[in-house]
Coordinates of C-alpha atoms in Angstrom, one line a residue:
X488 CA -140.3 25.9 60.4
X489 CA -136.7 26.2 59.7
X490 CA -136.5 27.4 56.4
X491 CA -139.5 29.0 54.9
X492 CA -138.4 28.9 51.3
X493 CA -136.8 25.3 51.5
X494 CA -139.6 23.5 49.6
X495 CA -138.8 26.0 46.8
X496 CA -135.1 25.9 46.7
X497 CA -134.1 22.3 47.5
X498 CA -134.9 19.2 45.6
X499 CA -136.3 16.0 46.9
X500 CA -133.4 13.5 47.6
X501 CA -133.4 10.3 49.5
X502 CA -130.8 7.5 50.1
X503 CA -129.2 6.0 47.2
X504 CA -128.8 2.2 46.7
X505 CA -125.8 0.0 45.9
X506 CA -125.9 -1.2 42.5
X507 CA -128.3 -4.2 42.0
X508 CA -125.2 -6.2 40.8
X509 CA -123.5 -5.5 43.8
X510 CA -126.1 -5.7 46.4
X511 CA -127.6 -9.4 45.4
X512 CA -124.2 -10.5 46.4
X513 CA -125.0 -10.1 50.1
X514 CA -127.7 -10.1 52.6
X515 CA -126.7 -6.7 54.2
X516 CA -128.6 -3.5 54.1
X517 CA -127.7 -1.8 50.7
X518 CA -128.8 1.8 51.3
X519 CA -126.3 4.4 51.1
X520 CA -126.6 7.0 54.3
X521 CA -126.8 10.5 53.4
X522 CA -124.6 13.1 55.3
X523 CA -125.9 15.4 58.1
X524 CA -126.0 18.2 55.8
X525 CA -127.9 16.4 53.2
X526 CA -130.6 15.3 55.7
X527 CA -130.9 18.9 57.4
X528 CA -131.6 20.1 53.7
X529 CA -134.2 17.7 53.3
X530 CA -135.9 18.3 56.6
X531 CA -135.6 22.0 55.8
X532 CA -138.2 21.2 52.8
X533 CA -141.0 20.6 55.1
X534 CA -143.7 23.2 54.8
X535 CA -145.0 23.3 58.2
X536 CA -148.5 23.0 56.8
X537 CA -151.3 24.6 58.5
X538 CA -153.0 21.2 58.3
X539 CA -150.1 18.3 58.3
X540 CA -151.8 15.5 56.6
X541 CA -148.4 13.5 57.1
X542 CA -149.1 13.0 60.9
X543 CA -152.7 12.8 60.8
X544 CA -154.9 9.7 60.5
X545 CA -154.1 9.6 56.8
X546 CA -150.6 9.7 56.9
X547 CA -149.1 8.3 60.2
X548 CA -150.8 5.6 62.1
X549 CA -148.6 6.5 65.4
X550 CA -148.9 10.2 64.9
X551 CA -145.3 11.3 64.5
X552 CA -145.0 14.9 65.0
X553 CA -143.1 15.3 61.7
X554 CA -142.9 19.0 61.1
X555 CA -141.6 19.4 64.5
X556 CA -138.5 17.1 64.1
X557 CA -138.0 18.1 60.8
X558 CA -137.4 21.7 62.3
X559 CA -135.5 20.2 65.0
X560 CA -132.8 18.4 62.4
X561 CA -132.7 21.6 60.3
X562 CA -131.5 23.5 63.4
X563 CA -129.0 20.6 64.1
X564 CA -130.9 19.8 67.4
X565 CA -130.4 16.0 67.2
X566 CA -131.1 15.3 70.9
X567 CA -134.3 17.0 71.1
X568 CA -135.3 15.5 67.7
X569 CA -135.0 11.8 69.0
X570 CA -136.9 12.7 72.1
X571 CA -139.6 14.3 70.0
X572 CA -139.6 11.1 67.7
X573 CA -139.6 8.6 71.0
X574 CA -142.6 10.6 72.1
X575 CA -144.7 8.9 69.5
X576 CA -142.7 6.0 68.3
X577 CA -140.5 3.5 70.3
X578 CA -138.4 2.1 67.5
X579 CA -137.9 4.7 64.8
X580 CA -135.0 2.9 63.4
X581 CA -137.3 0.1 62.4
X582 CA -139.9 2.4 60.7
X583 CA -137.5 4.3 59.1
X584 CA -136.2 1.3 57.4
X585 CA -139.3 -1.0 56.6
X586 CA -142.3 1.5 56.9
X587 CA -144.0 2.0 53.3
X588 CA -144.0 5.7 54.4
X589 CA -147.9 6.7 54.0
X590 CA -146.7 9.9 55.5
X591 CA -145.0 10.7 52.4
X592 CA -148.1 9.9 50.4
X593 CA -149.9 12.5 52.6
X594 CA -147.4 15.1 52.2
X595 CA -148.7 18.3 50.7
X596 CA -145.5 18.3 48.6
X597 CA -146.7 15.1 47.3
X598 CA -149.1 16.7 45.0
X599 CA -146.1 17.7 42.7
X600 CA -144.7 14.3 43.2
X601 CA -141.9 15.6 45.3
X602 CA -142.7 15.0 49.1
X603 CA -140.3 15.5 52.0
X604 CA -138.2 12.6 52.5
X605 CA -139.8 12.0 55.8
X606 CA -138.8 8.2 56.1
X607 CA -134.9 9.0 55.5
X608 CA -135.0 12.0 58.1
X609 CA -136.5 9.4 60.8
X610 CA -134.2 6.8 60.0
X611 CA -131.4 9.5 60.1
X612 CA -132.6 10.7 63.6
X613 CA -132.5 7.2 65.1
X614 CA -129.2 6.2 63.8
X615 CA -127.7 9.6 64.9
X616 CA -129.2 9.2 68.5
X617 CA -127.3 5.9 68.6
X618 CA -124.0 7.3 67.4
X619 CA -124.3 10.1 69.9
X620 CA -125.2 7.9 72.8
X621 CA -128.7 9.4 73.3
X622 CA -130.6 6.2 73.5
X623 CA -130.0 4.4 76.9
X624 CA -132.2 2.6 79.5
X625 CA -134.7 4.6 81.2
X626 CA -136.0 2.6 84.2
X627 CA -139.0 3.6 86.1
X628 CA -138.2 5.5 89.2
X629 CA -140.5 3.4 91.2
X630 CA -142.1 0.1 91.0
X631 CA -145.9 -0.2 91.0
X632 CA -145.9 -3.8 92.5
X633 CA -147.9 -5.0 89.5
X634 CA -146.7 -7.8 87.0
X635 CA -147.7 -8.2 83.3
X636 CA -147.0 -10.9 81.0
X637 CA -146.6 -10.3 77.3
X638 CA -146.8 -13.2 74.7
X639 CA -144.9 -12.4 71.5
X640 CA -142.1 -10.3 70.9
X641 CA -143.0 -8.8 67.5
X642 CA -143.5 -4.8 67.2
X643 CA -146.5 -4.7 69.2
X644 CA -145.2 -6.9 72.2
X645 CA -142.1 -5.0 72.2
X646 CA -143.7 -1.5 72.3
X647 CA -146.1 -2.7 75.0
X648 CA -143.3 -4.1 77.1
X649 CA -141.2 -1.0 76.8
X650 CA -144.1 1.1 77.9
X651 CA -145.3 -0.9 80.8
X652 CA -141.7 -1.3 81.9
X653 CA -141.3 2.5 81.9
X654 CA -144.6 2.9 83.8
X655 CA -143.1 1.0 86.8
X656 CA -144.7 -2.5 86.1
X657 CA -142.7 -5.8 86.4
X658 CA -142.9 -7.1 82.5
X659 CA -142.0 -10.6 81.5
X660 CA -142.2 -11.2 77.7
X661 CA -142.7 -14.8 76.5
X662 CA -141.2 -15.6 72.9
X663 CA -141.8 -19.0 71.0
X664 CA -138.3 -18.7 69.0
X665 CA -134.8 -18.7 70.4
X666 CA -134.5 -14.9 70.1
X667 CA -136.8 -11.9 70.6
X668 CA -138.1 -9.7 67.5
X669 CA -141.1 -11.7 66.0
X670 CA -141.8 -10.6 62.4
X671 CA -139.1 -8.3 62.7
X672 CA -136.3 -10.9 63.2
X673 CA -137.6 -13.8 61.4
X674 CA -140.1 -12.7 58.7
X675 CA -138.1 -9.2 57.4
X676 CA -134.7 -10.0 55.4
X677 CA -131.5 -8.7 56.6
X678 CA -131.2 -6.7 53.4
X679 CA -134.1 -4.5 54.7
X680 CA -133.2 -4.2 58.2
X681 CA -130.4 -5.9 59.9
X682 CA -131.2 -7.8 63.1
X683 CA -128.6 -5.9 65.4
X684 CA -130.9 -3.0 65.6
X685 CA -133.3 -5.5 67.2
X686 CA -130.5 -6.4 69.7
X687 CA -129.9 -3.0 70.8
X688 CA -133.4 -2.3 71.7
X689 CA -133.7 -5.6 73.6
X690 CA -130.5 -4.7 75.5
X691 CA -132.0 -1.2 76.4
X692 CA -135.3 -2.8 77.4
X693 CA -133.6 -5.4 79.6
X694 CA -131.8 -2.3 81.3
X695 CA -135.1 -0.8 81.9
X696 CA -136.2 -4.1 83.7
X697 CA -138.1 -6.1 81.2
X698 CA -137.4 -9.9 81.4
X699 CA -137.4 -12.1 78.2
X700 CA -138.2 -15.7 78.2
X701 CA -137.3 -17.1 74.8
X702 CA -137.9 -20.6 73.6
X703 CA -141.5 -20.8 75.4
X704 CA -144.3 -21.5 73.2
X705 CA -147.2 -20.4 75.4
X706 CA -150.1 -22.3 74.8
X707 CA -147.9 -25.6 74.1
X708 CA -145.0 -25.5 76.3
X709 CA -146.8 -23.4 79.1
X710 CA -150.7 -23.1 79.4
X711 CA -151.9 -19.6 78.8
X712 CA -154.1 -20.0 81.8
X713 CA -151.1 -20.3 84.0
X714 CA -150.0 -16.8 82.9
X715 CA -153.6 -15.4 83.6
X716 CA -153.7 -16.9 87.1
X717 CA -150.0 -15.8 88.0
X718 CA -150.1 -12.2 86.5
X719 CA -152.1 -8.9 87.1
X720 CA -152.5 -8.7 83.1
X721 CA -151.8 -10.6 80.1
X722 CA -151.3 -9.1 76.8
X723 CA -151.2 -11.4 73.5
X724 CA -149.3 -10.2 70.7
X725 CA -149.1 -13.4 68.8
X726 CA -149.3 -11.8 65.2
X727 CA -151.4 -13.2 62.3
X728 CA -149.2 -16.3 61.0
X729 CA -151.6 -18.6 59.5
X730 CA -150.7 -18.4 55.7
X731 CA -154.0 -17.7 53.7
X732 CA -155.0 -20.9 51.8
X733 CA -154.4 -20.6 48.1
X734 CA -156.4 -23.7 47.1
X735 CA -154.4 -24.2 44.0
X736 CA -154.0 -27.9 42.8
X737 CA -150.6 -29.4 42.8
X738 CA -149.5 -27.5 46.2
X739 CA -148.2 -30.8 47.5
X740 CA -145.3 -31.1 45.1
X741 CA -141.9 -30.9 46.3
X742 CA -140.8 -27.3 45.5
X743 CA -144.1 -25.5 46.5
X744 CA -143.8 -23.5 49.7
X745 CA -145.6 -20.9 51.9
X746 CA -143.6 -17.8 51.6
X747 CA -143.0 -17.6 55.3
X748 CA -141.3 -20.9 55.4
X749 CA -138.7 -19.8 53.0
X750 CA -138.0 -16.3 54.6
X751 CA -138.0 -17.5 58.2
X752 CA -135.5 -20.3 57.2
X753 CA -133.3 -17.8 55.6
X754 CA -133.3 -15.4 58.3
X755 CA -132.4 -18.0 60.9
X756 CA -129.5 -19.1 58.5
X757 CA -128.1 -15.6 58.4
X758 CA -128.6 -15.5 62.1
X759 CA -126.5 -18.7 62.5
X760 CA -129.5 -20.5 64.1
X761 CA -130.7 -24.1 63.3
X762 CA -133.0 -23.4 60.1
X763 CA -135.8 -25.5 61.6
X764 CA -137.8 -23.3 63.7
X765 CA -140.7 -23.9 66.1
X766 CA -143.3 -22.9 64.0
X767 CA -141.9 -23.4 60.6
X768 CA -140.2 -26.8 60.3
X769 CA -139.0 -27.6 56.8
X770 CA -136.1 -29.2 54.9
X771 CA -133.6 -26.6 53.4
X772 CA -135.1 -24.3 50.9
X773 CA -132.6 -22.6 48.3
X774 CA -133.0 -20.9 45.1
X775 CA -129.4 -21.4 43.8
X776 CA -129.4 -22.3 40.1
X777 CA -133.1 -22.6 40.0
X778 CA -136.2 -21.1 38.3
X779 CA -138.3 -19.3 41.0
X780 CA -142.2 -18.3 40.6
X781 CA -143.5 -16.0 43.5
X782 CA -147.5 -16.0 43.5
X783 CA -148.5 -12.5 45.3
X784 CA -147.8 -8.9 44.7
X785 CA -147.3 -7.7 48.2
X786 CA -144.4 -7.0 50.4
X787 CA -143.9 -10.7 51.4
X788 CA -143.7 -11.5 47.6
X789 CA -141.1 -9.0 47.1
X790 CA -139.2 -10.4 50.0
X791 CA -139.0 -13.5 48.6
X792 CA -138.0 -12.4 45.2
X793 CA -135.0 -10.4 46.8
X794 CA -133.9 -13.5 48.9
X795 CA -134.0 -15.7 45.9
X796 CA -131.8 -13.4 43.7
X797 CA -129.2 -13.4 46.6
X798 CA -129.1 -17.0 46.7
X799 CA -128.5 -17.1 43.0
X800 CA -131.7 -18.1 41.4
X801 CA -131.5 -18.2 37.5
X802 CA -134.8 -16.5 37.1
X803 CA -137.5 -15.0 39.2
X804 CA -141.0 -14.5 38.0
X805 CA -143.6 -12.6 40.2
X806 CA -147.4 -13.5 39.5
X807 CA -150.0 -10.7 40.6
X808 CA -154.0 -11.3 40.0
X809 CA -154.2 -7.5 40.2
X810 CA -154.1 -5.6 36.9
X811 CA -151.1 -3.4 36.3
X812 CA -151.8 -0.2 38.1
X813 CA -151.1 3.3 36.2
X814 CA -147.8 4.9 36.3
X815 CA -149.3 8.0 38.0
X816 CA -152.3 8.6 40.2
X817 CA -155.1 11.1 39.9
X818 CA -153.8 13.2 42.7
X819 CA -156.9 15.4 43.2
X820 CA -159.0 12.1 43.6
X821 CA -156.8 10.2 46.3
X822 CA -154.6 12.6 48.2
X823 CA -153.5 12.5 50.8
X824 CA -154.6 8.8 50.9
X825 CA -152.4 5.8 49.8
X826 CA -152.7 5.8 46.2
X827 CA -152.8 2.9 43.5
X828 CA -150.1 3.2 41.4
X829 CA -147.3 1.1 39.8
X830 CA -144.7 0.9 42.5
X831 CA -141.3 -1.2 42.0
X832 CA -139.6 -2.4 45.3
X833 CA -135.8 -2.6 45.3
X834 CA -136.0 -6.4 45.0
X835 CA -138.2 -6.2 41.8
X836 CA -135.8 -3.9 40.1
X837 CA -133.1 -6.5 40.8
X838 CA -134.4 -8.2 37.6
X839 CA -137.8 -9.8 38.2
X840 CA -140.1 -10.6 35.5
X841 CA -143.7 -9.4 36.6
X842 CA -146.9 -10.6 35.4
X843 CA -150.0 -8.6 35.9
X844 CA -153.6 -9.8 35.8
X845 CA -152.5 -13.5 35.9
X846 CA -154.2 -16.3 38.0
X847 CA -152.1 -19.3 39.0
X848 CA -154.3 -22.3 37.9
X849 CA -152.1 -25.3 39.0
X850 CA -148.8 -26.5 40.0
X851 CA -147.4 -29.0 37.8
X852 CA -144.9 -31.7 38.5
X853 CA -143.2 -34.9 37.7
X854 CA -142.2 -37.6 40.0
X855 CA -143.5 -35.8 43.1
X856 CA -141.3 -32.5 42.2
X857 CA -142.5 -29.2 40.7
X858 CA -141.7 -28.5 37.1
X859 CA -144.1 -25.7 35.8
X860 CA -146.7 -23.4 37.0
X861 CA -150.0 -23.3 34.7
X862 CA -151.4 -19.7 34.4
X863 CA -153.9 -17.8 32.6
X864 CA -155.2 -14.1 32.1
X865 CA -157.9 -12.8 34.0
X866 CA -160.6 -10.4 33.5
X867 CA -161.7 -7.4 35.7
X868 CA -163.8 -9.9 37.9
X869 CA -160.5 -12.2 38.2
X870 CA -162.0 -14.7 36.0
X871 CA -160.0 -16.6 33.8
X872 CA -160.1 -15.8 30.2
X873 CA -160.3 -18.8 27.9
X874 CA -157.7 -19.5 25.7
X875 CA -155.1 -17.5 27.6
X876 CA -153.3 -20.4 29.4
X877 CA -149.6 -20.6 29.5
X878 CA -146.9 -22.3 31.5
X879 CA -143.9 -21.1 33.4
X880 CA -140.8 -23.3 34.1
X881 CA -140.4 -23.7 37.8
X882 CA -138.3 -25.4 40.2
X883 CA -139.4 -23.5 43.3
X884 CA -142.9 -21.8 44.0
X885 CA -143.5 -19.5 46.7
X886 CA -147.2 -18.6 48.0
X887 CA -147.5 -15.1 49.2
X888 CA -150.9 -14.2 49.3
X889 CA -151.5 -13.0 52.8
X890 CA -152.2 -14.5 56.3
X891 CA -155.5 -15.4 57.5
X892 CA -155.0 -14.8 61.1
X893 CA -153.1 -16.2 64.4
X894 CA -152.1 -20.0 64.7
X895 CA -154.9 -21.9 66.0
X896 CA -153.1 -24.8 67.5
X897 CA -152.1 -22.9 70.7
X898 CA -153.6 -20.3 72.7
X899 CA -156.5 -19.8 70.5
X900 CA -157.2 -23.7 70.8
X901 CA -156.6 -23.7 74.6
X902 CA -159.3 -20.8 75.1
X903 CA -161.5 -22.0 72.3
X904 CA -164.4 -22.1 74.7
X905 CA -164.1 -18.6 76.2
X906 CA -162.1 -16.4 73.6
X907 CA -164.3 -14.7 71.3
X908 CA -163.0 -14.7 67.7
X909 CA -164.2 -12.7 64.5
X910 CA -164.1 -13.0 61.1
X911 CA -163.9 -10.6 58.2
X912 CA -165.5 -10.8 54.6
X913 CA -162.6 -12.8 53.5
X914 CA -162.8 -15.1 56.3
X915 CA -159.6 -13.9 58.0
X916 CA -159.8 -14.5 61.8
X917 CA -158.8 -12.5 64.7
X918 CA -159.1 -12.3 68.3
X919 CA -162.2 -9.8 69.3
X920 CA -161.1 -6.7 71.2
X921 CA -161.9 -3.1 70.6
X922 CA -159.0 -0.6 70.0
X923 CA -159.7 1.5 73.3
X924 CA -159.3 -0.9 76.0
X925 CA -158.0 -3.8 74.1
X926 CA -159.7 -6.5 76.4
X927 CA -160.6 -9.8 75.1
X928 CA -163.6 -11.8 76.4
X929 CA -161.1 -13.4 78.8
X930 CA -160.6 -11.7 82.1
X931 CA -157.4 -10.2 82.5
X932 CA -156.4 -11.1 78.9
X933 CA -155.4 -8.1 76.5
X934 CA -154.5 -8.3 72.7
X935 CA -153.0 -6.2 70.4
X936 CA -151.3 -6.1 66.8
X937 CA -152.1 -8.4 64.0
X938 CA -153.7 -10.9 66.2
X939 CA -156.4 -8.4 66.9
X940 CA -156.3 -6.2 63.8
X941 CA -155.3 -8.7 61.2
X942 CA -152.4 -8.7 59.0
X943 CA -151.2 -5.0 58.8
X944 CA -147.8 -2.7 58.9
X945 CA -145.3 -2.7 61.6
X946 CA -146.1 0.8 62.4
X947 CA -149.6 -0.1 63.2
X948 CA -148.3 -2.8 65.5
X949 CA -146.2 -0.4 67.3
X950 CA -149.3 1.8 67.8
X951 CA -151.6 -1.0 69.1
X952 CA -148.6 -2.0 71.3
X953 CA -148.4 1.3 73.0
X954 CA -152.2 1.9 73.2
X955 CA -152.5 -1.7 74.8
X956 CA -149.9 -0.5 77.2
X957 CA -151.7 2.3 78.1
X958 CA -154.9 0.6 78.5
X959 CA -153.6 -2.0 80.9
X960 CA -151.8 0.6 82.9
X961 CA -154.9 2.4 83.5
X962 CA -156.6 -0.9 84.4
X963 CA -154.1 -1.7 87.0
X964 CA -153.6 1.8 88.4
X965 CA -156.8 3.5 87.9
X966 CA -155.0 6.3 85.8
X967 CA -152.1 6.4 83.4
X968 CA -149.2 8.8 82.3
X969 CA -148.6 6.6 79.2
X970 CA -149.7 8.2 76.1
X971 CA -152.3 6.8 73.5

């Protein structure tokens, strides 16, 4: 613990944003980095609690040793700080930007609404490590003679690939799209995370012996059985990409789109790629000069809001079927768990109109084109309240209500007779495998990330990729030095 009284003497501070009027004019990141001295002060606020809930199961899914690297940053030991951070997290520059930071919710200082700025410090450590040249390839000292194929290069696939490559295995990553990254590259807007961070990690991994095969849609271009026959192990990290069906009448009108169609297309546009991807073919979708309605209250919906503003939307309205949460939670009843309270994302703060406890009844159109969205208020059981119907003018509507499981027209379809699937109470499907050995019902085939656990956070995908790598290494070698 670097400064015993730091939490008493230093106020909480996080990186400031560019003004909304400026940041909506571009798609670059807009957080203004803090100076090293400011970051060190924030790290000094860590209390080194006797029971640090921040990196327990309630706080950090990958168990980042947060008090340890806060102390290292406070003592200006950036080299050891990144080594400590990398011991649990392969990609802190990703999570430092896009993780919702449940660690800060679980921080003891959050009982007073002033948690340690953990996410800010984490991003600063990763960025400083690149600046100082600490992040270089770490190839294995010797090869095992075993080879592993990984399907999908999202956060789970990348984490597993790096771990297995460093264990000495020959690792081949098969990616459907033209560049690696999966959700990180094509689902998350550049204003939240610019894609050169992915490129740097891919270059590091290639220096460690990992080989990427892009533009290969396993299950369609290449049978998955061919990989199973050719490799000692195959890890399926395809994500949960099937949009949850909304069942809203009028969804066929021009102007109504699934959210991911919109986000993927804009990310490809910024990356100077053809906007028509393998999985998301579509005509150009642009919000310039239009009234936009976003159905859904989560992160994907918020990303649509921010993207629409940057494209020049006239007005953006976000519809959330849930009731408006309280401004402040009851700490003693929920801490250290994630609290339900009013949260405003940076995109929503750019001018979105937010409607709570509202259901989308129907998309209204003329001559095949969307013109309005019909809505109504709902009760606590989410049932429509008679007489509360109203209409919102809309030229574009994006449905962002989550994902129901993996695409089922490729690997899942090819292995339909032998691959066990499971469904939750909402009907969301995933590939069946436990979180100890990550084995599927198909011999030599493993799975990790959203395709196994269902739609979740990037930090959970990294954890599953790391754990699956350890399970595969143990299965191939009888023992493993990789951490769980």
